[in-house]
Amino acid sequence: MDKFLVINGPNLNLLGKREPEIYGTLDLAGIESYTNKKLGDLGYNVDVEWFQSNGEQEIIEKIHAASEGSYKALIINPAAFSHTSIAILDALRVMKCPVIEVHLSNTNLREEFRKNKITAKSSSAVIEGLKEKGYFLAILSQLI
Ligand code: DQA
C-alpha cells in the first residue's frame, strides 16, 4: 500500500477557529477525514499519516525519521516556517521521495512577507489557495 506523510506546522492545530475566512472552517481532524473520504471515493487505498507540531525541532526530527522510511511522497504545510526556516529547507533536501508544499491560503495575495517561501525551494510542487482540497490534490497528484 502506498504510504504518505502529511506534516503540518505551527498554529495549524488551531484550524477551524483560526481566521476561517482565510483558512476555511475545517479543523485538522476534519481535513484528514475529508482527504481520506475523497481518496476512498476514487477507489484509492492508501496509508496517510498525519503529524502536526508547533515546533521547528520536532518538524525537523520528523523529516529526518521520514527520510529513513518508504513514503511515496511527503506533503508539508510548514505554515509560517515556510517563510523563515532554512533548517526545514535543509532537512527536506534529505528526502528521496517527492516533497509537495501545501498552503491553505493563496500566499501570493497576502502580505509581502508570505510571498517568499524558503522551504518551497526543496519541493517539487506547491499547491496553494485551495483550502482543505490542497492536501487531497497533493496526494492525488502522486497517484495518477
Ligand atoms: C499557511 C500560510 C502561512 O503564511 C501562514 O503562516 C500559515 C498558514 C497556509 O496554509 O495558508 O500559518 O501556511
Short mmCIF file of C-alpha atoms and ligand atoms in Angstrom, two decimals:
data_model
loop_
_atom_site.label_atom_id
_atom_site.label_comp_id
_atom_site.label_asym_id
_atom_site.label_seq_id
_atom_site.Cartn_x
_atom_site.Cartn_y
_atom_site.Cartn_z
CA MET A 1 0.00 0.00 0.00
CA ASP A 2 1.34 3.46 -0.86
CA LYS A 3 2.30 5.45 2.22
CA PHE A 4 2.16 9.23 2.52
CA LEU A 5 3.21 11.53 5.34
CA VAL A 6 1.47 14.87 5.87
CA ILE A 7 3.30 17.33 8.12
CA ASN A 8 1.57 20.46 9.38
CA GLY A 9 3.43 23.29 11.08
CA PRO A 10 2.70 25.90 13.74
CA ASN A 11 -0.79 27.16 14.53
CA LEU A 12 -2.42 24.66 12.20
CA ASN A 13 -3.68 22.85 15.32
CA LEU A 14 -6.00 25.87 15.59
CA LEU A 15 -7.59 25.38 12.19
CA GLY A 16 -11.35 25.79 12.32
CA LYS A 17 -11.07 28.59 14.91
CA ARG A 18 -8.20 30.47 13.31
CA GLU A 19 -9.16 33.06 10.66
CA PRO A 20 -11.73 30.76 8.98
CA GLU A 21 -12.25 33.29 6.18
CA ILE A 22 -8.63 32.67 5.18
CA TYR A 23 -8.05 29.04 6.16
CA GLY A 24 -11.54 27.53 5.95
CA THR A 25 -13.84 26.13 8.63
CA LEU A 26 -12.48 22.58 8.95
CA ASP A 27 -10.13 21.69 11.76
CA LEU A 28 -7.15 19.41 11.11
CA ALA A 29 -9.10 16.25 12.00
CA GLY A 30 -11.84 17.40 9.60
CA ILE A 31 -9.28 17.90 6.82
CA GLU A 32 -7.89 14.42 7.49
CA SER A 33 -11.40 12.87 7.24
CA TYR A 34 -12.16 14.90 4.10
CA THR A 35 -8.90 13.74 2.48
CA ASN A 36 -9.47 10.08 3.36
CA LYS A 37 -13.07 10.24 2.10
CA LYS A 38 -12.10 11.81 -1.23
CA LEU A 39 -9.31 9.25 -1.77
CA GLY A 40 -11.65 6.40 -0.81
CA ASP A 41 -14.40 7.69 -3.13
CA LEU A 42 -11.91 7.49 -6.01
CA GLY A 43 -11.00 3.93 -5.03
CA TYR A 44 -7.52 4.66 -3.65
CA ASN A 45 -6.49 2.55 -0.68
CA VAL A 46 -3.54 4.47 0.75
CA ASP A 47 -1.97 4.89 4.16
CA VAL A 48 -1.79 8.57 5.11
CA GLU A 49 -0.03 9.51 8.36
CA TRP A 50 -0.76 13.00 9.73
CA PHE A 51 1.62 14.87 12.01
CA GLN A 52 1.34 18.39 13.42
CA SER A 53 3.80 20.33 15.55
CA ASN A 54 4.25 23.92 16.60
CA GLY A 55 7.97 23.34 16.99
CA GLU A 56 10.66 23.64 14.34
CA GLN A 57 12.82 21.00 16.04
CA GLU A 58 10.00 18.40 16.12
CA ILE A 59 9.25 19.02 12.43
CA ILE A 60 12.93 18.62 11.51
CA GLU A 61 13.18 15.40 13.52
CA LYS A 62 10.03 14.05 11.87
CA ILE A 63 11.52 14.80 8.44
CA HIS A 64 14.76 13.03 9.43
CA ALA A 65 12.78 9.95 10.53
CA ALA A 66 10.71 10.10 7.33
CA SER A 67 13.86 10.16 5.20
CA GLU A 68 14.57 6.64 6.51
CA GLY A 69 11.02 5.49 5.69
CA SER A 70 9.41 4.40 2.46
CA TYR A 71 6.94 7.13 1.63
CA LYS A 72 5.57 7.71 -1.85
CA ALA A 73 5.59 11.43 -1.09
CA LEU A 74 5.88 13.88 1.77
CA ILE A 75 3.21 16.57 1.88
CA ILE A 76 4.12 19.53 4.08
CA ASN A 77 2.41 22.72 5.13
CA PRO A 78 5.25 24.36 7.07
CA ALA A 79 2.89 27.28 7.88
CA ALA A 80 4.90 30.35 8.99
CA PHE A 81 8.13 28.31 8.94
CA SER A 82 7.77 28.32 5.17
CA HIS A 83 8.84 31.98 5.24
CA THR A 84 11.63 31.66 7.78
CA SER A 85 13.18 28.22 8.10
CA ILE A 86 16.39 27.38 6.26
CA ALA A 87 16.69 24.48 8.73
CA ILE A 88 13.46 22.89 7.42
CA LEU A 89 14.58 23.59 3.83
CA ASP A 90 17.83 21.74 4.51
CA ALA A 91 16.04 18.84 6.20
CA LEU A 92 13.65 18.47 3.25
CA ARG A 93 16.63 18.22 0.91
CA VAL A 94 17.45 14.89 2.57
CA MET A 95 14.17 13.35 1.40
CA LYS A 96 14.44 10.96 -1.53
CA CYS A 97 10.70 10.91 -2.31
CA PRO A 98 8.85 13.89 -3.82
CA VAL A 99 8.02 16.74 -1.44
CA ILE A 100 4.90 18.79 -2.10
CA GLU A 101 4.31 22.01 -0.18
CA VAL A 102 0.68 22.89 0.55
CA HIS A 103 -0.80 26.17 1.76
CA LEU A 104 -4.48 26.53 2.52
CA SER A 105 -4.47 30.20 1.55
CA ASN A 106 -3.03 31.78 -1.58
CA THR A 107 0.00 33.42 -0.02
CA ASN A 108 0.64 35.48 -3.17
CA LEU A 109 -2.49 37.51 -2.44
CA ARG A 110 -1.49 38.29 1.15
CA GLU A 111 1.28 40.22 2.93
CA GLU A 112 4.61 40.67 1.10
CA PHE A 113 6.48 38.53 3.66
CA ARG A 114 4.37 35.49 2.78
CA LYS A 115 5.47 35.56 -0.86
CA ASN A 116 8.94 34.25 -0.11
CA LYS A 117 8.61 30.54 0.56
CA ILE A 118 12.06 29.37 1.61
CA THR A 119 11.03 25.75 2.17
CA ALA A 120 9.37 25.51 -1.26
CA LYS A 121 12.84 25.56 -2.79
CA SER A 122 13.11 21.90 -1.88
CA SER A 123 9.61 20.97 -3.09
CA SER A 124 8.75 19.51 -6.46
CA ALA A 125 5.39 21.33 -6.42
CA VAL A 126 3.44 23.88 -4.42
CA ILE A 127 -0.35 23.83 -4.11
CA GLU A 128 -1.93 26.86 -2.53
CA GLY A 129 -5.19 28.72 -2.20
CA LEU A 130 -7.45 25.65 -2.39
CA LYS A 131 -8.03 25.38 1.37
CA GLU A 132 -8.63 21.77 2.52
CA LYS A 133 -8.58 20.43 -1.05
CA GLY A 134 -4.84 21.10 -1.28
CA TYR A 135 -3.78 18.04 0.76
CA PHE A 136 -6.06 15.69 -1.20
CA LEU A 137 -4.86 17.09 -4.52
CA ALA A 138 -1.22 16.82 -3.46
CA ILE A 139 -1.66 13.10 -2.66
CA LEU A 140 -3.76 12.50 -5.78
CA SER A 141 -1.05 14.09 -7.95
CA GLN A 142 1.28 11.26 -6.91
CA LEU A 143 -1.24 8.52 -7.69
CA ILE A 144 -2.36 9.45 -11.20
C1 DQA B 1 -0.27 28.95 5.64
C2 DQA B 1 0.22 30.30 5.13
C3 DQA B 1 1.30 30.87 6.03
O1 DQA B 1 1.72 32.14 5.54
C4 DQA B 1 0.78 31.05 7.44
O2 DQA B 1 1.81 31.49 8.29
C5 DQA B 1 0.12 29.83 7.97
C6 DQA B 1 -0.71 29.01 7.08
C7 DQA B 1 -1.44 28.41 4.81
O3 DQA B 1 -1.71 27.21 4.91
O4 DQA B 1 -2.09 29.16 4.09
O5 DQA B 1 0.19 29.55 9.16
O6 DQA B 1 0.80 28.01 5.52
#
